[in-house]
Structures are given as C-alpha cells and as structure tokens.
C-alpha cells in the first residue's frame, strides 16, 4: 500500500505521519497521533463533533483528508488550555453544566473559541447559528448558549 | 486511490486527461469526502487543486465584475468586504450551505460540479449571470453556469476538462439579487426548494429580471417567463402573483424524503414572492 | 388470604375474575401461590411481572412483606430508557 | 447513634450546584469514550449488513475477504453460541443474522483487519446470496391478514386467538364500565393518532474494544448504559462463563435508552477470539440509524368523554406499537402511562406489540409513554377547546393524587401532579399574551421510574477523604450527585469525594442506568454505604473513648458523644479516626447491595408557544417551559439539564424526526443530514421549574428525573400547533408539508 508522508503542526507542535490518502484528518488525529479529543459522530460533516481549526479556519476534520494537512497548522481541543490554565470557555462550560455526556463538548469548544476570536460580542442568535453544525443531544443547548454568552461578556470586560 | 496536488492548471489538466477510472477534483471536499465515506464513490484519482496559484483569490475584473478562484470558500465570500455588496444573493446562497465548519471548506464551483438539483449556490449564480472558465487540453472557453449541470450528479464537462475560474458580471446600477430556500429546520438541511431572483430597475420599474428555481427539477430551472411578467412594471401585487404562478408552473419536482411534489410546487411560489421582494428592495438601494 | 388484582388481559385465564385471593406474607409467596393455584398464569409470571403493594411498585424483590389487608396489584414488568 | 440520615430539608451539600468531577476531562478532550481506547496489536473490525428488508440468507462466501492482505478473521453466525432462547436468543439473532436477514442493516458477517480501511474494503468482498422475501414496515399493515410473517411462533401467551402472527404481545387493563361512562358525558371525542419511529440520536456511535482468548477469559471496553448486562449477554452469545469476562464502561456519549442493550460487543469478542488479538469495532452513523434500536412507531385510538364542567367520565385507548423484527415494543408501558395523570372511574386500555421488518426497537427515554401522552393529551385539549374550558383547570379537576386509583390499577401513594399543575398555572408563561400566528399548548406527562439491582462500595482514605465506586454509568452528571449525597452523610466537603464507575470485576451486579434509576437507586445505595462507614467511624470513636457504640453519634464530619451521660470527650474529626484506622481495626469501608423498591413516579407538565408560517407550514417553537416534580433535586443544575434535554428531544420528535422507509423496505435517511434532530438555532431557551414533592422511598426524597421530561412535549407542541392553525394535528412529525395540508383543509372546511 502506498502511503503519503505528511508534515504538519498540531497545537503548535510539529508532527509527521504516514497515511493512506483515503484517511481523513480526523482518522489521522485519532488513530495515528492519538489525539482523541476530536470525535467522530457522523463522518459526514453533519454533527461537528470533529471540529478543528486549520490555519485558524473552523472546519470538520472528517471532511479533510490527512494528506491535505501538509504544511498546515491544526488546532484541536487538546490545544485550547494553556498549561494548567483553562480557556475561559472551558471554565464556563464546567460552571454552567454546559455539558452532560460531553461527547459534543470538544467540537463545541473549538467552534465557540473560533467564534469569539472573530466576533467578541455575538448575539444569542449569532451564537446559535454559528453552532448549528454542532449537534448536542443532551442539553437542549440552553446552558451551552448561556455559557458562551457569559464567557464572551467576561472576556470583553477583561480585555 | 491516488492523490495528486498539482502546482499548475496545466499539470492538473494533464492528470485529468490521463487518469483511468473515476476521477474527482478536490477543492473543499465537502461533497467528495461524504461520498467516499458513504461508499457512494471511491475515486481512483483525486486531484487537489488548492496548491495552484490564484485558486484562493477574489478579484475585481476590469469591467467591474468579480473573478473567483475555484478554491474560494463560502466563508471567504461572506467575509469579503465588497463582493456581498454587489451580489448579496449569491453570497447568501453560498452561505446557506451546511454549517460554519462546512463554510470553511465548501466552494461554489464544487457546489456546481457536484450536480445536485438542490445546490443552493447554483440558482443564485445562474440568476446573476455567472460564467465559468472551462479549461481542457484544447484550451479554455467561457460557459454560462446554467449550461454546466445536465442532470443529477452529471455535468457537461468533457473528459480532461476542469473549471478554472468563476466570474460574476458587473453588478451595475439599480440591481439587486436575492436567494431563499426552504428547509424544515433553520440550518443544516438540503434545500426542499430554492429560489433566486435578480432584478434591475429604472426608478421603480423593473427593466431586467431573472428567476431561477432549485430542487424542483433534475437541474436548476431558469424561469424565462419571469422577465416577461416583470419587465416594464413595478413589483406590485399583480406582479408578485404572476411571478408566484410562474414559479409554480415551472416546477417539475419529485416526491422524496425531503418533500412532496405538491409541497415543493406550492413553496416555490411562496419563495418566488419573498425573494423578489428582497431583490427589489435591494435594487432600490436597501442594504443587504 | 390476600386479594391480588389482575390486569384485564389476565382475567380470561382465571375464569373472568378481576382478582384472585391467595395465601402469602411476601411478594414471593404470593407469586408462588398464584403459580400453584392458577397454572394458566405461569407463562405471564415467567415473562416478568411487577407487584404493586399498597401503591409501591415492587419490581423484583420477592421478600417484600405483604399484609392480609394490603392492596396488591399485578403489573407487567417495567422497563426504562 | 444516628444511622438513618433520612431527611428532606436542612441539607448542607444536597441541593447545591458544584462543578462536576469529570468536567475538566471533558472540556480538555481527555475523557475516554467508547472509540477512544487503543490496545497493542489491535485490529479494526467492520460489519457486513443486509441491504434487504427481509431475505433468506442462502450462502455467505467469505473466501475473497479472507484472502485479502491484512484480514485476520471473519465471523458469521456459525461463530456464536447455539441454542439460546428468549431474550438472549433474540439479542444474538439481532447481533448476527441466522437464517434470515430481518431488516435493512441486519448484520450478516464481520471482518477484523489490520486497519479500518482494510476492514471496510474486506466486507465489500464478502459475497452474500439472498432469497428476497416480502416485507412489511408499517404497524397497521403488519397486523393485517396476509402481511408477511416476520417469525412464526413469536407470539407469547398474552395474545388472543385470531390475531396476525406479527402481533406478539398483548396487554389490556382498566376498571369500571367505559360505555356507561361515555353515556354520562356531555361530549365524547374519539380520534386516531400516528407517530413515526424516532432514534435516541446520541452523538457517540456504539463502540467497543474486546479481547477474548481461547481460555475463555476476556476484557471488554464499551460505551454502554449497563456493563453488567453487556457482560451477561456477551457471555451467553459466546458461550463463556459470565465472571470470566470483565467489562469496563467507557465515558458514554449519550444513550437515552439506546445503549441499554447489545449490538456489536459479541462481534468484537468473536473476532478477537478467532484472531487472538484485541479488536476494536465502531459503528458508523449510518449503521447506528439502520441497525441499533430506534423507538416504536405507533397507531393509536383514544376516546374520552367529558362533562361540561370538565369532569372526565371515561377514557379508552388502543395502542399499536411496531417494535421491529423482534418482540419487545413497550405496548404495556404506553397503555399504563396513557391515562396515569387522571383520576378515572371508567378506563380501559389495550396495547399491541407488533413485529415488522425494521430494526429491533430499543428503549428511548420513558419508552412508550410520550406517544400515549400525544394521543391522550391531544384529545383532552380538543375537549377543553370544544367545551370552552381552561386546560390547566380541567387537568387539575381530574388530576391523580394520593389515594385515587391509578388507571392501571393500584392506589396512588404521595405524588406531585397537583403541585406540578399549580406551578404551571402560576407561571408567567401561562398567562403571557400570544402574537398572531402563535398557539399555546400544554400537556401532562408521566413516568414510573425504577429501582433495580444496585451495589455501591465506599472506602475512606487515611486523610479522611472518600472514594465511592458505583456501577451505573454516568450518563448526565450522576457522579456529582453521588458525591453530594455521600458528602451529606459523611459531613465532609464534596471535593473530598471521588466517585468512579467501577468495572464488572469490582462490584456486585448493577442493573443498567435506565428507568431514571441512577440518582434514586445508586444514590440510595451511596447513602446507605456512607451510613455503614459512619457506623464504623462511630464504633472506632467509641472504642477510643471506652464508651458504648450507641453513645456516639455523627455530625458534620465528627464523632461526638451523644450527651453528658456518655462522657465528656472532644469530638473526633473523620481524619483523626481514619489516620489511625490501620491500627484500630483496619480499613473503614461501607457498602450496600440491594434492589431498592421505593422508586417514586414523577409527573411533568410543559407549556409551549409555537408559531406557524401560514404560507409554508413551518413551525417554530418560540417559548418553552418545563415544570416537573423531581422529588428532591440533588444537583439542581443537572436536573434542569435533564428537563431541557428531554424537551429538546421531544421537540425534534414532534416536528421533524422520523424514520423514512422506501417501498423497498430500506431506510432512506440513515444520517444526521435527513434525520433532523434540533440544531442550536432551532430552539429557544428552555425555562424550567423544579417541583419537589419528596419520594418517601428515598432517604432524601429523590424521584427519577431523566425520562419524564420527554413525555409531554409531543402533545404540548401538537396542541400549540393545533391551536395556532385551528386544525387538530393527529400525526407526527408535524413536518411543514403536513401542517400546510392541515391549513389547506381548514381553509377548505
């Protein structure tokens, strides 16, 4: 089998791997790099549980091939906290009980972090539409939306 | 499956022309990867065009139109400071596709080449009069967007040909476009019906009109009679009724899991009215 | 004797009565007595029943005490999600 | 000394809202779910599934797959135990088809290979010859004469003679004389209702990692709501001794009842045994829809009579549930829950469990109850509308309460429906004005809740902290609730307690996390285990002080002499006792094993405002309020979360979720693209009111909360839409085309 050699950066660290061209970035992150924070909920871009950033752009890692990661910078949930300091979103998600089972949480954190970097003062409606591609089946989204809105307000105050 | 990342269009075209079996072009991949994952198609050759210079650029053409590289994503279109001012309907149509995540990858040219009757950006591009540059071993030609899809999943591109650019015409004065689709949820669904309207006015009077429907026939439907119904008049209730009736009469949909013939036909009429009103107000100067 | 109320689907199996009286001081003894005295109920009892004693649903415990004046109602075994 | 810590007020920890103990792991991506396990030498598996709804399996040729590079094992039904009957026989038949494929997606073979891609390629190389048989997927069609027989002799003794063999179970109950009751009514409304099958829609597909040797010893990691049950089922399917298979529950990415049974675990173990290597098996989303356990579809008739003053005179319901290709649709639960909220002199309910060529239904959050509520509460709404009665007052007038007779027979103990309805009436939402095009709906809902076999072990450490091992997988924050209850009894801070979900080797049998039983039953067991540790702590203090054990009591983390007569001793803090426990009698632990039988039923009532686009029939839920009796909310934030989650799932069920089968019997929407669960932009904030009418069967008054919240939404939304459009909506989902047709019929009428 012919595998392709790929060099990329994940959460700031340079990594190399060999992969079959059919493998998705999600397959590579999970099965080759053992970064299992990104989850496969559907494999077809409908659930957002595999959300990562590629060169700062929010995407579904199940809809990118591993070989496309060559020369890119990938950001995953594992890179959100800085050392032992949680990102304000992570802290608020715990405080607000914005997760029940937690399977959608990594994707939602990656997605909302990308939102707040782009728009520090989103309306409730903007948060809801931004997250429309991140399915959560446990919470009814209520506490997630509240946690995001409150984090945004706090980050605005802090900056 | 073999994966190639050519550095030039010439290289890409040579690969496409020489490939055996199933060949797919990879831009955003939001359709191709889903088809691979679902075992619908596993290409023998996959050609990633994103390393080709210019494929990510949105530039003004000399005549005041817009030229989009074939890897330009929905998100890049939405974020562009000027494109959406000229062609809000096209940008919105693209923006309706999938999630924020999908927007980060999906491209209008991919949406077009996927050949889905329900592709959101296609009716809007056709209504806008968009043109694609098709390049093959014999050289390049410009083709109107509505000539690309020929049936579900099928395009008019010949073997060895790929689309190398997308061009939107100059917006010009007193023009406005709009695209609306109907879905059961607020996001994430495939269009049950889509409707794009592009108008130009002289004062309050319509001078040019194009309406295109999606998801109501094997390919997007250009409602040619819309111009006859609208040109020379204002968008009054009679005009809206006529447009709505025309939309319904132009439908040739199927019953499927996403909608019935009856519902699609009815809703096409509803969307025609609503989209026309938005396009009209934009042509009169309303901000998108 | 304890009066055991039956759901109506079981009544044809006991001659049309809506309840039957059996001896027993616990749920287990009552179920045993039902098996002995009304063999037609055995397949149903084997498929699993809950016994409601004075308003409390006893899902499986056979040792639960039953008083002679307790209200005892047979119910199909509960399942949840 | 106080051994019974029962109380319903005056809590220090219970009722507070601390951060959950697994929060950090879950926001950093560290938490390990079903698919997150890896083992050295691990193989990846994939399952070959039938594309036919009903077909005889003539021949399976695996030779081409086995010849592929990297393929290490292939299994078919021949690789599993034989002679299983009943529940386990059905599960094995569902896990791997025998003579017939019974539904689109039914497993027929499986492959283990060195990579997931090879495994996926290899199943395409397996050749299966089918003889296609006629199929049926609709519940009413499956009951009709001439319908294809899914399996002869599947019916049990409950089924009256003369019914189609696809009717496999029958339930009938009630009391009084309904005909006499209807004769007393001023108005009788009778209607027919239909609901389509829905899926729990958990975001984590089923996943497991299994190792099994030829010595019959195995290890299994999987996402499940009940790993002791998985252990039992897998042992049966593979012919193992139960105790030789150790099962560890991973973090679970949602279950809602759908992970209370077994779909893939025996396959991974069978492949592992054959390849002699660990095997990981993960379902795709499409497999989850096609071949796990959706809920039943239903066909229902409900008839209710009412007097002008709102008194219900009689009620009758017939509930037909399609449960897929195996017996088990919860028709008796549907029938029993249907009229439970009401005090009825005359009531009669009938349930049918009907097989069809669809996947075997599994539990889904209060299985069977939401559909019943849809039918019954719609009819009550219609009666209130036609008689000009207030829907809450009418429900209050007829509400079940302590001492009234339940529709399914027994006399109600202390229940909280009246308090719940009064809270609805007092809520500002109920009186808020509606805008044009909007309608308001309310509905009651009922669920039994459950106890079940439970074992908990608690151990104290030398520093006075405590570790608690429970056996019920944490599907919504239950570790936090357990820690709160242990803290309350031990009198030590919440943070000093670590709760772990133990594997099957470390505790006695624990029933599945289902029936909203975890906070009730594992909570009760945690309290009892902590009390037993407290008793030992007191005994050590007594020994140190040289006084009788019963002269010592426990308060706020201290052993104290019980009064002046007991002696004058400085209270001993827990850490002073545990620091020396090795030398004063050994480790101090508490444990509790029982089948608690005091589960308390719970009622809910929801208020919803819906807005309908009159031109397209599209419904938006614009305001939503959940009111529910929790008994006692141990961690109120997670109680609210359960309320909100149930409401959201109910909104999906009511509006857009459905299994869509083609004429060929194949599932047409096996993905989140066309199986449309609510997305964030579809929903409003969901307001909650926690009513607390303590359950006398739990030391702190807990009733289950997880399931009841999905019972009212179907009816509440249907009533809201019906009131918005002026036409009774009798079929779910209320997709736009269906609402538009109703609007058109109203315009025509």
PDB file of C-alpha atoms in Angstrom, chain D residues 50 74 104 152 157 164 180 190 223 303 355 368 384 444 467 492 627 634 675 683 686 746:
ATOM      1  CA  UNK D  50     -28.089  -6.876   4.663  1.00  0.00           C
ATOM      2  CA  UNK D  74     -14.084 -13.262   9.511  1.00  0.00           C
ATOM      3  CA  UNK D 104     -32.271  -3.380   6.134  1.00  0.00           C
ATOM      4  CA  UNK D 152     -43.859 -17.706  13.148  1.00  0.00           C
ATOM      5  CA  UNK D 157     -49.445 -16.476  25.729  1.00  0.00           C
ATOM      6  CA  UNK D 164     -51.877 -11.966  12.905  1.00  0.00           C
ATOM      7  CA  UNK D 180     -71.583   3.717  30.965  1.00  0.00           C
ATOM      8  CA  UNK D 190     -62.538   9.951  19.633  1.00  0.00           C
ATOM      9  CA  UNK D 223     -19.915   2.617  25.762  1.00  0.00           C
ATOM     10  CA  UNK D 303     -61.714   8.158  23.148  1.00  0.00           C
ATOM     11  CA  UNK D 355     -43.279  -7.046  14.645  1.00  0.00           C
ATOM     12  CA  UNK D 368     -43.791   4.133  25.167  1.00  0.00           C
ATOM     13  CA  UNK D 384     -61.278  21.648  26.529  1.00  0.00           C
ATOM     14  CA  UNK D 444     -49.038  16.410  31.220  1.00  0.00           C
ATOM     15  CA  UNK D 467     -13.812   7.110  47.247  1.00  0.00           C
ATOM     16  CA  UNK D 492     -17.062  16.109  54.515  1.00  0.00           C
ATOM     17  CA  UNK D 627     -42.385  22.027  35.113  1.00  0.00           C
ATOM     18  CA  UNK D 634     -29.714  16.685  44.419  1.00  0.00           C
ATOM     19  CA  UNK D 675     -32.760  12.540  10.234  1.00  0.00           C
ATOM     20  CA  UNK D 683     -34.601  26.166  19.769  1.00  0.00           C
ATOM     21  CA  UNK D 686     -35.947  26.295  27.769  1.00  0.00           C
ATOM     22  CA  UNK D 746     -59.062  24.276   7.406  1.00  0.00           C
TER      23      UNK D 746
END
